[in-house]
Short mmCIF file of C-alpha atoms in Angstrom, two decimals:
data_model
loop_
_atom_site.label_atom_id
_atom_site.label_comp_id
_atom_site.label_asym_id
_atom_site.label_seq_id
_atom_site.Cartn_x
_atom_site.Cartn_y
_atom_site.Cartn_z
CA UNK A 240 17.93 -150.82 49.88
CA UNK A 241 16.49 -151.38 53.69
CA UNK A 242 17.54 -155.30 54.29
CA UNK A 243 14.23 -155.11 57.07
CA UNK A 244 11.72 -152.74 56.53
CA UNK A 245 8.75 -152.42 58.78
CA UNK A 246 5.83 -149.92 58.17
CA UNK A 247 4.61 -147.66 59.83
CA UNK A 248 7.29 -146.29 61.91
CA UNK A 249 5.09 -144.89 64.28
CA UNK A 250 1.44 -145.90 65.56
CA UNK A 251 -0.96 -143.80 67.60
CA UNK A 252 -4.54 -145.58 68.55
CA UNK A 253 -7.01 -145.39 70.88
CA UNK A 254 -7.08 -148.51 73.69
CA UNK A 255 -9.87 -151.34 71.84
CA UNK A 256 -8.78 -150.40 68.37
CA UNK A 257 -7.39 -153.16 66.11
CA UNK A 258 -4.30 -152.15 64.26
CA UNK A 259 -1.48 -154.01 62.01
CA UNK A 260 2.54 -153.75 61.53
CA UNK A 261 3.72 -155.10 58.50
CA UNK A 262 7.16 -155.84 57.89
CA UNK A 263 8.91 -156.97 54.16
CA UNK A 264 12.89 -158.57 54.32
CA UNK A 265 14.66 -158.89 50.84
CA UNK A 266 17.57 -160.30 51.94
CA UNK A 267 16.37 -164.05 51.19
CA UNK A 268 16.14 -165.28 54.50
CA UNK A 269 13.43 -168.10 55.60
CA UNK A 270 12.90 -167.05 59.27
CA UNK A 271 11.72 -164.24 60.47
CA UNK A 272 10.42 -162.79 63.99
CA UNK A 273 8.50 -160.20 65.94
CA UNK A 274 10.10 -159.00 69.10
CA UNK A 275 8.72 -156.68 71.92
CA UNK A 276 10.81 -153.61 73.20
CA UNK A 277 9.05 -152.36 76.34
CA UNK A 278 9.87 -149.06 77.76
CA UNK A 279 12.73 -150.85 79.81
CA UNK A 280 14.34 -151.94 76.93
CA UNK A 281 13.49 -155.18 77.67
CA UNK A 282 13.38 -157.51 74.58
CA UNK A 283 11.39 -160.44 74.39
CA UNK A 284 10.77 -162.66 71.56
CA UNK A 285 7.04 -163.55 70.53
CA UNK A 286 6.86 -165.16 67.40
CA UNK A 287 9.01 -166.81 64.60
CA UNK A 288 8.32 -168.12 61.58
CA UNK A 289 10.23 -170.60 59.18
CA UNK A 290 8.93 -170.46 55.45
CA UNK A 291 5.69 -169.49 56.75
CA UNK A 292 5.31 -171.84 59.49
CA UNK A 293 4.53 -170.56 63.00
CA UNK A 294 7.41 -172.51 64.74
CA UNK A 295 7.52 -170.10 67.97
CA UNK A 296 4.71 -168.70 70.08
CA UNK A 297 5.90 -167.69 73.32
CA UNK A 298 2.74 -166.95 75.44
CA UNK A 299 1.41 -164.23 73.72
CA UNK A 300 -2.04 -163.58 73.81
CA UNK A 301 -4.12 -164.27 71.53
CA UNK A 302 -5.19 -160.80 70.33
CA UNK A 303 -1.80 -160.88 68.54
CA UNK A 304 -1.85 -162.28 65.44
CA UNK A 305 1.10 -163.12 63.50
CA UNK A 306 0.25 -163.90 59.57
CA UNK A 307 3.56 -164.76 56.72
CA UNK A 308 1.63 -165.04 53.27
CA UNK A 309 4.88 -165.78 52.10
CA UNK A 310 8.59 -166.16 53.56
CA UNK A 311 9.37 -162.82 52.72
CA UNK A 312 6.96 -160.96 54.73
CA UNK A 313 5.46 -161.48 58.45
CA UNK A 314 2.84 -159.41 59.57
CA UNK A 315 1.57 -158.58 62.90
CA UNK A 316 -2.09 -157.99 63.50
CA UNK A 317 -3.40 -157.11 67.35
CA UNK A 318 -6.84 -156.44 68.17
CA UNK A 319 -8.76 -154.97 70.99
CA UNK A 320 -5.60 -152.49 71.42
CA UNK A 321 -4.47 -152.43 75.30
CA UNK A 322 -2.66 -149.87 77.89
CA UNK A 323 0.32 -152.55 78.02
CA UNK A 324 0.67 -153.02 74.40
CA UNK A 325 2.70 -149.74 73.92
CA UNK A 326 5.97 -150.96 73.06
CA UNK A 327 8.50 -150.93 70.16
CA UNK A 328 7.63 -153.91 68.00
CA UNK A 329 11.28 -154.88 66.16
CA UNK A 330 10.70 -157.14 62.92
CA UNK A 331 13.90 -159.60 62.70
CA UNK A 332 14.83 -162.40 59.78
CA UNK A 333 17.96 -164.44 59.52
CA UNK A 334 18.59 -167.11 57.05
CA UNK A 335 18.75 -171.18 58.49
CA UNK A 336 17.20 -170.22 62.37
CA UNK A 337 19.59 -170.42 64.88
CA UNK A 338 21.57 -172.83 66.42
CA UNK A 339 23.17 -175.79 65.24
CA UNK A 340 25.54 -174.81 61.81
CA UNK A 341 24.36 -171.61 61.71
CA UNK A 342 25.60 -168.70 63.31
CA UNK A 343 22.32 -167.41 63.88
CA UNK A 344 22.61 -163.44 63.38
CA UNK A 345 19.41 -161.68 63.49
CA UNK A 346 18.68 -159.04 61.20
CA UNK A 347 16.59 -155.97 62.29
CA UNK A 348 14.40 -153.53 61.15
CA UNK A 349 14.27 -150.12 62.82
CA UNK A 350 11.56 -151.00 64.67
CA UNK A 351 7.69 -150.27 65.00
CA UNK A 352 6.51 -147.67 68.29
CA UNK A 353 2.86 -148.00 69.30
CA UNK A 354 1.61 -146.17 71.89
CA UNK A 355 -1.98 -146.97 73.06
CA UNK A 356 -3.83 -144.34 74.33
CA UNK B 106 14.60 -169.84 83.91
CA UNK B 107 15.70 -167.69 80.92
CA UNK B 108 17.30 -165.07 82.48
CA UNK B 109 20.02 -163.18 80.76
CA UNK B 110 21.89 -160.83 83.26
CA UNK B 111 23.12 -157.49 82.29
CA UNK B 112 24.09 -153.95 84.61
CA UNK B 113 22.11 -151.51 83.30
CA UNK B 114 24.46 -148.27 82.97
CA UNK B 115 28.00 -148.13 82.14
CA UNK B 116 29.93 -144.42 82.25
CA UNK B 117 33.10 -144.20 80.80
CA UNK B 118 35.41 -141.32 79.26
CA UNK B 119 36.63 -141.46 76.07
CA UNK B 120 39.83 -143.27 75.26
CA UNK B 121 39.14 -145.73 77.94
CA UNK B 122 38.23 -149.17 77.53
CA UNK B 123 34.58 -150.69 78.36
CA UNK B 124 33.91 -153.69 79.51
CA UNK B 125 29.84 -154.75 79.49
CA UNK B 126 29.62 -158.31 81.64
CA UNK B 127 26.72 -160.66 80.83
CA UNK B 128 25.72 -163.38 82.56
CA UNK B 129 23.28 -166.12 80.52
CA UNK B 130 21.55 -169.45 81.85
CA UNK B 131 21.78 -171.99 79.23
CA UNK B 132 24.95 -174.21 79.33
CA UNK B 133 23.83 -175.44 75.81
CA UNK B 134 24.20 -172.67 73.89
CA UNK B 135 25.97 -172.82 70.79
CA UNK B 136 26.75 -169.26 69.96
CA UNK B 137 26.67 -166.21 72.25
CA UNK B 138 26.37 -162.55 70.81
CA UNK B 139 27.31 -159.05 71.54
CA UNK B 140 24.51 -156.67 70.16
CA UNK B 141 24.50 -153.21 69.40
CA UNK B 142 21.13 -151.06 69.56
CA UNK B 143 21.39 -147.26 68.89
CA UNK B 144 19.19 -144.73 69.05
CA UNK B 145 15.97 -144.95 67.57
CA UNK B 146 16.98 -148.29 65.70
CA UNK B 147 16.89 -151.83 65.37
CA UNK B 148 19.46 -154.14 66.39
CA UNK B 149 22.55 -154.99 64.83
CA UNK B 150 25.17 -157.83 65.11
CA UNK B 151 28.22 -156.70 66.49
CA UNK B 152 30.41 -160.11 67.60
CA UNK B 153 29.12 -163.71 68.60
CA UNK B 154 31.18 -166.48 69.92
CA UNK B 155 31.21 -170.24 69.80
CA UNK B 156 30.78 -171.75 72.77
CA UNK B 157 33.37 -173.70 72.72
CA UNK B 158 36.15 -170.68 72.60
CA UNK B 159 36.93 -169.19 75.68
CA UNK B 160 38.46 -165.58 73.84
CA UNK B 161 37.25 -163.71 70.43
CA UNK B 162 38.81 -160.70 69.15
CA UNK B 163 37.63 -158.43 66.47
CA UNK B 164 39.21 -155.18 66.20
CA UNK B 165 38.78 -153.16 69.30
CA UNK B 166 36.30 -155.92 70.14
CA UNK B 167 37.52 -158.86 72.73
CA UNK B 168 34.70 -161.27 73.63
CA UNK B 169 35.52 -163.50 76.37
CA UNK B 170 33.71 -166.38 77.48
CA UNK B 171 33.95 -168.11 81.14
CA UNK B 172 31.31 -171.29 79.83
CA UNK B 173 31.67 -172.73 83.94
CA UNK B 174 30.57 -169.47 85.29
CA UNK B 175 28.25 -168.96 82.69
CA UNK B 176 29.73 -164.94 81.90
CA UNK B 177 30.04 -163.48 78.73
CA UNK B 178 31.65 -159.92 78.64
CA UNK B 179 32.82 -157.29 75.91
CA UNK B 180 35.51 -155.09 75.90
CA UNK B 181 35.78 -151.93 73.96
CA UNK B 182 39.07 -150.40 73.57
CA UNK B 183 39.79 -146.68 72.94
CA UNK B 184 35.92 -146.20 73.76
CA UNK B 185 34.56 -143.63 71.29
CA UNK B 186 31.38 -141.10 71.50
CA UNK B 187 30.16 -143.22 68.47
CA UNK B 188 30.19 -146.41 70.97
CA UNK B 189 27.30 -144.77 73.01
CA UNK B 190 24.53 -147.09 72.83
CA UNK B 191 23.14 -150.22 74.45
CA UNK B 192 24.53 -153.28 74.34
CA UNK B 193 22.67 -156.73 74.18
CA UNK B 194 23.79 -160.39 74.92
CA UNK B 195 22.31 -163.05 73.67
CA UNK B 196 22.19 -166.78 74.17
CA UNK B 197 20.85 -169.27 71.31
CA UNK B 198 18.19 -171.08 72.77
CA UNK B 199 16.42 -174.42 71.11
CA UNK B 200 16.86 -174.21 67.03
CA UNK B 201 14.71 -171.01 66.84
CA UNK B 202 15.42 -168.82 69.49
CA UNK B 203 17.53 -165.46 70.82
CA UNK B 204 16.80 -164.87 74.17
CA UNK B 205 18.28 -161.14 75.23
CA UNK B 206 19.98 -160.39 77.99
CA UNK B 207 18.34 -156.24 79.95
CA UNK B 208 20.79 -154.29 78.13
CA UNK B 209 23.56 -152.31 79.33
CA UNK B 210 23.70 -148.47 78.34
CA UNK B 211 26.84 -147.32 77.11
CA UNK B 212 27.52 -143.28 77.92
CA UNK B 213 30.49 -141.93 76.80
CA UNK B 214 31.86 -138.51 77.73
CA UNK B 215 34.79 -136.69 76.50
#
């Protein structure tokens, strides 16, 4: 059973498009996160949410749209599709946030490529 | 700033050991982790430390943390082909947040 599973894999679109990556955890947890993978490898954090509650939005523009219907999943909606978008979108959850008693280990899907055309 | 320092590329032959150095921002932090990212996949936890250890070993895994100079670095023993990958830090930021360090890429060659 995939602990993280985002879908699809792999997303091809034309630049203006609107498009969505889903992404489903069963292991429990009550936080879960989108990061960005540019092409550097770079990986930057945009949103988190704790039992559906946005509790981290970290400058990201407003075409992206994060929605959690419920703890268990957190999708990620983007509209008007741009050149700088392509990236590798990485789902996360861990259980408790981070920080504090917890140990804070992050667990990840395998990750969501878009490429905008 | 939040600035997590990595090198980029690390070369080393197998058998060696590895060491991938980190440096992070945040004196605050209450764990630091080692991350492992392979191919074509996600993330996955390979170490942390508390901050208020200076040395963590795991196996051929020894985390060692310098808190007054801010540095964080791994060491892999007996370095295997399997180890190729890239290797994240991280520093806990806030209640909420991981904030990455660039990534070093691990190549090993026989």
């Amino acid at each position: 059973d995939t602990a993280v599973s985002q879908t699809p894999k792999y997303l091809v679109t034309q630049m203006g498009n609107d498009k969505s990556i889903k992404c489903e955890q069963n292991l429990g947890h009550d936080t879960m996160y989108w990061y960005k993978q540019d092409s550097k490898k770079f990986l930057k954090i945009m949103f988190s949410y704790n039992n559906k509650e946005l509790i981290i939005n970290e400058t990201v523009p407003n075409r992206f749209s994060p929605k959690s219907p419920d703890k268990a999943h957190l999708n990620l909606h983007i509209n008007s599709l741009e050149l700088g978008d392509s990236a590798v979108y990485f789902c996360a959850s861990s259980q408790g946030g981070i920080g504090g008693s917890n140990t804070g280990e992050l667990f990840f899907g395998e990750g969501s490529r878009l490429t905008v055309l | 700033g939040e600035d997590v320092e990595q090198s980029l590329f690390l070369s080393v032959r197998e058998g060696d050991s590895s060491v991938i150095n980190c440096t992070y921002t945040d004196s605050s932090s209450t764990y630091l982790y080692w991350y492992k990212q392979e191919p074509g996949a996600g993330l996955q936890l390979l170490t942390y430390i508390f901050s208020n250890m200076d040395m963590k070993q795991d196996q051929r895994l020894t985390v060692l943390l310098n808190k007054k100079d801010k540095h964080l670095s791994l060491r892999i023993a007996d370095t295997q082909t399997g180890d190729s990958a890239i290797y994240f830090c991280a520093e806990s930021i806030d209640t909420d947040k991981l904030i990455f360090g660039t990534g070093t890429r691990l190549q090993v060659f026989p």
